[in-house]
Coordinates of C-alpha atoms in Angstrom, one line a residue:
M244 CA 0.0 0.0 0.0
R245 CA 2.8 2.3 0.9
K246 CA 4.6 1.7 -2.5
F247 CA 1.3 2.5 -4.3
T248 CA 0.7 5.8 -2.3
S249 CA 4.4 6.7 -3.0
L250 CA 3.6 6.3 -6.8
L251 CA 0.4 8.2 -6.6
M252 CA 2.0 11.3 -4.8
Q253 CA 4.1 12.1 -7.8
P254 CA 3.4 14.5 -10.8
A255 CA 3.6 11.8 -13.4
F256 CA 0.6 9.7 -11.7
I257 CA -1.5 11.8 -9.5
F258 CA -4.1 12.2 -12.2
V259 CA -4.2 8.6 -13.5
P260 CA -6.7 7.3 -10.9
F261 CA -9.3 9.9 -12.2
V262 CA -8.5 9.3 -15.8
L263 CA -9.1 5.6 -15.3
T264 CA -12.2 6.1 -13.3
G265 CA -13.6 8.5 -15.8
L266 CA -13.0 5.8 -18.6
A267 CA -14.8 3.2 -16.6
V268 CA -17.7 5.4 -15.8
W269 CA -17.9 6.8 -19.4
F270 CA -17.8 3.2 -20.9
F271 CA -20.2 1.4 -18.6
L272 CA -22.8 3.8 -17.8
P273 CA -25.5 4.4 -20.4
A274 CA -25.5 7.6 -22.5
D275 CA -28.8 8.8 -21.3
Y276 CA -27.7 8.8 -17.6
L277 CA -24.9 11.0 -18.5
R278 CA -27.3 13.1 -20.5
L279 CA -25.7 12.3 -23.8
R280 CA -27.4 11.6 -27.0
A281 CA -24.4 9.1 -27.9
K282 CA -21.0 8.4 -26.8
E283 CA -17.9 9.0 -29.1
D284 CA -16.3 6.1 -30.8
F285 CA -12.7 5.6 -30.5
S286 CA -10.7 5.3 -33.8
F287 CA -7.3 3.6 -33.7
S288 CA -5.5 6.8 -34.5
G289 CA -7.5 8.7 -32.1
L290 CA -6.6 6.1 -29.4
L291 CA -3.0 6.4 -30.2
Y292 CA -3.2 10.3 -30.0
F293 CA -5.0 10.0 -26.7
F294 CA -2.3 7.8 -25.2
L295 CA 0.6 10.0 -26.6
W296 CA -0.8 13.0 -24.6
Y297 CA -0.6 11.2 -21.4
A298 CA 2.6 9.6 -22.3
V299 CA 4.4 12.9 -23.2
I300 CA 3.1 14.4 -19.7
I301 CA 4.4 11.4 -17.9
L302 CA 7.8 11.4 -19.6
A303 CA 8.3 15.2 -19.1
A304 CA 7.4 14.9 -15.3
F305 CA 9.7 12.1 -14.8
L306 CA 12.7 14.2 -16.5
G307 CA 11.8 16.9 -14.1
K308 CA 12.2 14.6 -11.1
A309 CA 15.4 13.0 -12.3
I310 CA 17.5 16.2 -13.2
P311 CA 17.0 18.2 -10.1
L312 CA 17.7 15.1 -7.8
R313 CA 21.3 15.1 -9.2
F314 CA 21.8 18.5 -7.5
M315 CA 20.2 17.8 -4.1
S316 CA 21.1 15.8 -1.1
K317 CA 18.6 13.3 0.6
N318 CA 15.3 14.5 2.1
R319 CA 15.8 16.8 4.8
K320 CA 13.9 16.0 8.2
L321 CA 10.4 17.9 7.9
K322 CA 9.8 20.7 10.5
K323 CA 7.0 19.9 13.0
S324 CA 5.1 23.2 12.7
F325 CA 4.2 25.9 10.1
N326 CA 5.9 29.3 10.0
L327 CA 3.4 31.4 12.0
P328 CA 3.8 34.8 10.1
F329 CA 3.1 32.8 6.8
Y330 CA 0.0 31.2 8.4
F331 CA -1.2 34.7 9.7
I332 CA -0.6 36.3 6.3
V333 CA -2.7 33.8 4.3
S334 CA -5.3 33.6 6.9
F335 CA -5.8 37.4 6.9
L336 CA -5.7 37.6 3.1
G337 CA -8.2 34.5 3.1
F338 CA -10.5 36.3 5.6
L339 CA -10.4 39.5 3.3
G340 CA -11.6 37.2 0.2
C341 CA -14.3 35.6 2.2
A342 CA -15.6 38.9 3.6
S343 CA -15.7 40.2 0.1
L344 CA -17.5 37.4 -1.1
L345 CA -20.2 37.6 1.7
I346 CA -20.7 41.5 1.0
S347 CA -21.1 40.8 -2.6
L348 CA -24.0 38.2 -2.1
G349 CA -25.7 40.4 0.7
G350 CA -24.4 38.5 3.7
F351 CA -25.4 35.3 5.4
S352 CA -29.2 36.1 4.9
G353 CA -28.9 35.7 1.1
I354 CA -26.9 32.4 1.4
L355 CA -29.5 30.9 4.0
A356 CA -32.2 31.7 1.7
A357 CA -30.6 30.1 -1.3
I358 CA -29.7 27.0 0.8
A359 CA -33.5 26.8 1.9
E360 CA -34.6 26.9 -1.8
Q361 CA -31.8 24.4 -2.8
Q362 CA -30.6 26.9 -5.4
V363 CA -27.2 27.8 -4.2
N364 CA -25.9 27.7 -7.8
Q365 CA -27.8 31.1 -8.3
L366 CA -25.6 32.8 -5.8
K367 CA -22.6 31.9 -7.8
N368 CA -24.2 33.1 -11.1
A369 CA -25.1 36.4 -9.2
L370 CA -21.5 36.7 -8.1
Y371 CA -20.0 36.5 -11.6
E372 CA -22.7 38.9 -13.2
N373 CA -20.9 41.9 -12.0
Y374 CA -17.5 40.3 -11.0
N375 CA -14.6 42.4 -9.8
S376 CA -11.6 40.6 -8.9
G377 CA -9.7 42.7 -6.4
F378 CA -10.1 41.2 -2.8
L379 CA -12.4 38.3 -4.2
T380 CA -9.3 36.9 -5.6
F381 CA -8.0 36.2 -2.0
R382 CA -11.0 33.6 -1.5
Y383 CA -8.9 30.9 -3.2
L384 CA -6.3 31.2 -0.4
T385 CA -8.9 29.8 2.0
S386 CA -7.7 26.2 0.7
V387 CA -4.2 27.0 1.8
S388 CA -5.1 28.4 5.1
A389 CA -7.6 25.7 5.8
T390 CA -4.9 23.0 4.7
I391 CA -2.6 24.6 7.5
A392 CA -5.6 24.5 10.0
F393 CA -6.5 20.9 9.4
Y394 CA -2.8 20.0 9.8
N395 CA -2.6 21.9 13.1
L396 CA -5.8 20.2 14.2
L397 CA -4.5 16.7 13.6
S398 CA -1.3 17.4 15.1
R399 CA -3.3 18.7 18.2
R400 CA -1.7 22.1 18.3
K401 CA -3.8 24.1 20.6
K402 CA -1.9 27.4 20.2
T403 CA -3.6 28.3 16.9
L404 CA -7.0 26.6 17.7
P405 CA -9.3 29.8 17.2
L406 CA -7.7 30.6 14.0
D407 CA -7.6 27.0 12.7
I408 CA -11.4 26.7 13.3
L409 CA -12.0 30.3 11.5
N410 CA -9.9 29.0 8.5
I411 CA -12.0 25.8 8.1
L412 CA -15.3 27.7 8.5
M413 CA -14.1 30.3 5.7
L414 CA -13.3 27.4 3.5
L415 CA -16.8 25.8 3.8
I416 CA -18.4 29.1 3.2
V417 CA -16.4 30.0 0.0
A418 CA -16.8 26.4 -1.3
L419 CA -20.7 26.3 -0.7
V420 CA -21.2 29.4 -2.6
S421 CA -18.4 30.0 -4.9
A422 CA -16.1 26.9 -5.7
R423 CA -16.6 23.4 -4.5
I424 CA -13.3 22.7 -6.1
L425 CA -11.6 24.5 -3.2
I426 CA -12.6 21.2 -1.1
F427 CA -10.5 19.1 -3.6
Q428 CA -7.8 21.4 -3.4
A429 CA -7.6 21.3 0.4
V430 CA -8.0 17.5 0.4
I431 CA -4.7 17.0 -2.2
F432 CA -2.8 19.6 -0.2
S433 CA -3.7 17.8 3.2
L434 CA -3.2 14.2 1.9
F435 CA 0.3 15.4 0.5
L436 CA 1.2 16.9 3.8
R437 CA 0.3 14.0 5.9
Y438 CA 2.0 11.6 3.5
A439 CA 5.2 13.8 3.7
A440 CA 5.0 14.0 7.4
E441 CA 4.2 10.5 8.2
G442 CA 6.2 9.1 5.3
Q443 CA 9.6 10.1 6.5
T444 CA 9.0 7.9 9.7
G445 CA 7.5 5.1 7.8
N446 CA 4.2 5.5 9.5
F447 CA 2.0 6.6 6.8
K448 CA -1.8 5.7 7.9
P449 CA -3.9 5.0 4.8
V450 CA -6.9 4.4 7.1
R451 CA -6.7 7.9 8.2
S452 CA -6.7 9.1 4.7
A453 CA -9.9 6.9 4.1
V454 CA -11.5 8.7 6.9
I455 CA -10.6 11.9 5.5
F456 CA -12.0 10.9 2.0
A457 CA -15.2 9.8 3.8
A458 CA -15.6 13.1 5.6
V459 CA -15.0 15.0 2.3
F460 CA -17.7 12.9 0.5
A461 CA -20.1 13.8 3.2
T462 CA -19.3 17.5 2.9
L463 CA -19.7 17.2 -0.8
V464 CA -23.0 15.5 -0.7
V465 CA -24.3 18.4 1.4
F466 CA -22.9 21.0 -0.7
T467 CA -24.0 19.4 -4.1
Y468 CA -27.4 19.0 -2.8
S469 CA -27.7 22.4 -1.6
R470 CA -26.4 23.9 -4.8
S471 CA -28.3 21.6 -7.3
A472 CA -31.1 19.7 -5.8
G473 CA -33.8 21.9 -7.6
T474 CA -32.0 21.1 -11.0
Y475 CA -31.9 17.4 -10.7
K476 CA -35.5 17.2 -9.2
N477 CA -36.9 19.3 -12.2
Q478 CA -34.8 17.7 -14.9
L479 CA -34.4 14.0 -13.8
N480 CA -36.8 13.7 -10.8
I481 CA -34.0 12.8 -8.5
E482 CA -34.3 13.8 -4.8
N483 CA -32.0 11.6 -3.0
P484 CA -28.8 13.6 -1.8
I485 CA -26.5 10.7 -2.2
L486 CA -27.9 9.9 -5.8
V487 CA -27.9 13.7 -6.8
T488 CA -24.0 13.6 -5.9
A489 CA -23.5 10.4 -7.6
V490 CA -25.1 11.6 -10.8
E491 CA -23.2 14.8 -10.7
F492 CA -19.9 13.2 -9.9
S493 CA -20.4 10.6 -12.6
R494 CA -21.1 13.3 -15.3
Y495 CA -18.1 15.5 -13.8
I496 CA -15.5 12.6 -14.4
A497 CA -17.0 11.2 -17.5
M498 CA -17.3 14.1 -19.6
P499 CA -13.6 14.9 -20.0
V500 CA -13.4 11.5 -21.5
Q501 CA -16.2 12.0 -23.9
V502 CA -14.5 15.3 -25.1
T503 CA -10.9 13.8 -25.1
V504 CA -12.2 10.9 -27.2
G505 CA -14.0 13.0 -29.7
V506 CA -11.2 15.6 -30.1
A507 CA -8.5 12.8 -30.6
N508 CA -10.5 11.5 -33.3
I509 CA -10.8 14.9 -34.8
A510 CA -7.0 15.7 -34.3
T511 CA -6.0 12.8 -36.6
T512 CA -8.1 14.1 -39.6
D513 CA -7.8 17.0 -42.0
Q514 CA -10.8 18.5 -40.1
M515 CA -8.6 19.6 -37.3
E516 CA -6.7 22.3 -39.5
K517 CA -10.2 24.0 -40.3
L518 CA -11.3 23.9 -36.7
M519 CA -8.2 24.9 -34.9
N520 CA -7.8 28.3 -33.5
F521 CA -4.1 28.7 -33.2
Q522 CA -3.1 30.7 -30.0
P523 CA 0.4 30.1 -28.8
M524 CA -0.1 32.0 -25.6
Y525 CA -2.7 29.3 -24.4
L526 CA 0.0 27.6 -22.1
A527 CA 1.2 31.2 -20.7
P528 CA -0.5 32.6 -17.5
S529 CA -4.1 33.8 -18.1
F530 CA -3.4 37.6 -17.6
L531 CA -1.2 37.3 -20.6
H532 CA -3.8 35.8 -22.7
P533 CA -5.2 37.8 -25.7
K534 CA -8.9 38.6 -25.5
A535 CA -9.8 35.5 -27.8
L536 CA -8.5 33.4 -24.8
K537 CA -10.1 35.2 -22.0
M538 CA -11.7 32.8 -19.7
D539 CA -14.8 33.9 -17.8
N540 CA -14.5 34.6 -14.2
S541 CA -16.2 31.3 -12.9
G542 CA -13.2 29.3 -14.3
G543 CA -15.1 28.2 -17.3
V544 CA -14.0 28.9 -20.8
G545 CA -17.3 30.0 -22.4
A546 CA -18.4 28.5 -25.8
Q547 CA -15.7 25.7 -26.8
W548 CA -14.9 25.1 -30.2
Y549 CA -15.9 21.4 -30.2
Y550 CA -19.3 21.9 -29.0
S551 CA -20.9 21.7 -32.6
H552 CA -18.8 18.5 -33.3
I553 CA -18.9 16.4 -30.0
D554 CA -22.1 15.7 -27.8
V555 CA -21.5 17.4 -24.5
P556 CA -23.8 19.5 -22.3
G557 CA -23.0 23.3 -22.9
T558 CA -23.2 23.8 -19.0
L559 CA -20.1 21.7 -18.6
T560 CA -17.0 24.1 -19.3
T561 CA -13.8 22.4 -17.9
N562 CA -14.2 19.3 -19.9
S563 CA -10.6 18.4 -21.0
A564 CA -7.2 19.9 -20.7
F565 CA -6.4 17.9 -23.8
A566 CA -9.3 19.2 -25.9
A567 CA -8.4 22.9 -25.1
A568 CA -4.8 22.5 -25.7
V569 CA -5.1 20.7 -29.0
G570 CA -7.7 23.1 -30.1
Y571 CA -5.4 26.2 -29.6
L572 CA -2.0 24.6 -30.3
G573 CA -2.8 21.5 -32.6
H574 CA 0.1 19.1 -32.8
F575 CA 2.4 21.8 -31.4
V576 CA 1.0 21.0 -28.1
F577 CA 3.4 18.1 -27.8
I578 CA 6.4 20.7 -28.2
G579 CA 4.9 23.6 -25.9
L580 CA 3.6 21.4 -23.0
P581 CA 6.5 19.3 -22.1
P582 CA 8.7 22.3 -20.8
I583 CA 6.0 23.6 -18.5
I584 CA 5.5 20.0 -17.3
F585 CA 9.1 19.6 -16.8
L586 CA 9.7 22.9 -14.9
F587 CA 6.8 22.3 -12.5
S588 CA 7.9 18.8 -11.8
A589 CA 11.2 20.1 -11.0
I590 CA 9.9 22.7 -8.7
F591 CA 7.9 20.0 -6.8
Y592 CA 10.7 17.8 -6.2
L593 CA 13.0 20.7 -5.3
V594 CA 10.5 22.1 -2.5
A595 CA 9.1 18.7 -1.4
R596 CA 12.6 17.7 -0.1
S597 CA 13.3 21.3 1.4
G598 CA 12.1 20.1 5.1
D599 CA 10.2 23.1 5.5
L600 CA 6.4 22.6 5.9
V601 CA 5.4 25.7 4.1
L602 CA 7.3 24.6 1.0
T603 CA 5.9 21.1 1.4
L604 CA 2.5 22.5 1.2
Y605 CA 3.7 24.4 -2.0
A606 CA 4.7 21.1 -3.4
G607 CA 1.1 20.0 -2.6
V608 CA -0.1 23.0 -4.5
V609 CA 2.0 22.1 -7.6
L610 CA 0.8 18.4 -7.3
Y611 CA -2.7 19.8 -7.5
A612 CA -1.9 21.3 -10.8
F613 CA -0.9 18.0 -12.1
F614 CA -4.0 16.3 -10.8
E615 CA -6.0 18.9 -12.6
L616 CA -4.8 17.8 -16.0
W617 CA -7.4 15.0 -16.4
R618 CA -9.9 17.9 -16.8
T619 CA -8.3 21.4 -17.2
Y620 CA -5.1 23.1 -17.8
Y621 CA -4.6 24.7 -14.4
F622 CA -0.9 25.9 -14.7
S623 CA -2.0 29.2 -16.6
A624 CA -4.9 29.7 -14.1
G625 CA -5.0 33.1 -12.2
S626 CA -5.4 31.2 -8.7
F627 CA -2.3 29.1 -9.4
I628 CA -0.3 32.0 -10.4
F629 CA -1.5 33.7 -7.3
F630 CA -0.4 31.0 -5.2
N631 CA 3.0 30.8 -6.9
I632 CA 3.6 34.6 -6.1
I633 CA 2.7 33.9 -2.4
F634 CA 5.0 31.0 -2.0
A635 CA 7.8 32.7 -4.0
G636 CA 7.5 35.6 -1.5
Y637 CA 8.0 33.2 1.5
I638 CA 10.9 31.7 -0.3
A639 CA 12.7 34.9 -1.0
V640 CA 12.1 36.1 2.7
Q641 CA 13.5 32.8 4.0
F642 CA 16.6 32.9 1.6
L643 CA 17.2 36.6 2.6
R644 CA 17.1 35.4 6.4
G645 CA 19.5 32.5 5.5
E646 CA 17.1 29.8 6.6
L647 CA 16.4 28.1 3.6
V648 CA 18.7 26.0 1.3
L649 CA 17.0 24.2 -1.7
V650 CA 19.9 23.1 -3.7
R651 CA 22.8 21.5 -2.4
K652 CA 25.5 19.5 -4.6
T653 CA 26.4 16.2 -3.1
A654 CA 29.9 15.4 -2.5
S655 CA 31.7 13.3 -5.0
G656 CA 34.4 10.7 -4.7

């Protein structure tokens, strides 16, 4: 079990379970259950293209692991507690983001009313009608501050208990009305932290991880039912909370497969050249994107180029990192993507071995970006860039104080 966990907690493989689960759900569930008219058929050339995409990612991630390790010593012993100033800063910024969110939505009264009507999704729609980034951007940091809080609670640190509870509550509020994906972020961050902390002593406890997943599932059931129960009742006559969550989750993980299969088939034909909108800046940070690439503020991508060629619900927007990348770069994606995968894989192994808890958390953030590759290209997202800026600031301060050494050449001979 430990070897499997060690393999999974790496950039090259963190996304594989979701890809395989998505394939299984897409293959075995009937099309009408997934609200599709018909499933896409694999062509042989499309199948090869599909595997080539993931093979390139895995190879580049392995190279990102191999090269930095030649310039580093063995894993440093992990510190037992987080840097408090860093924790206070991200907690304060997260508080500003959560407070801005509540103000934008008219306070708790509006949220409670939406929950009572089982239409919390309407709050999210209202938020993005007149969206102004500013302090609202800081709400994404609640996944980082809540991860630290959760770690402190598991470590039974009473010193920061009030702040820990506040951070977890802020994450739940933001996830409920704005972005459930923050729950997944906090889970990936937390699991990697526990793996790093317990793994050094050979005491990693998979049972504890299973309990965490069970708690997360229960939370997602509550949040999904609060946000979408009305929709599923009206459209599919489904009222059971667990079934509502199961249906939404199955569509969520199966749709990237549906889209990826369809786009892989298109990519191996002459039709691709006519459909492709070549945008080499797609792989760059989103704030550098031209207007043709601008995402909407909800994290979606608006009308996708493949909607008229592949059967997929238009309400689902983050359907496949592969589809978006191929649509904007064509075959050049296999040239442009590997350097970015290599870079962040190298960063992951560099900071994961630092012995600093904050940087181990940063490794978890990078690992999450790899996890997202089954459905969306997160490396260019504004929130990911924002996370990198926050952690880069911490690295700079620690370097200036002489408290951090990331690269150390091993002695030869």
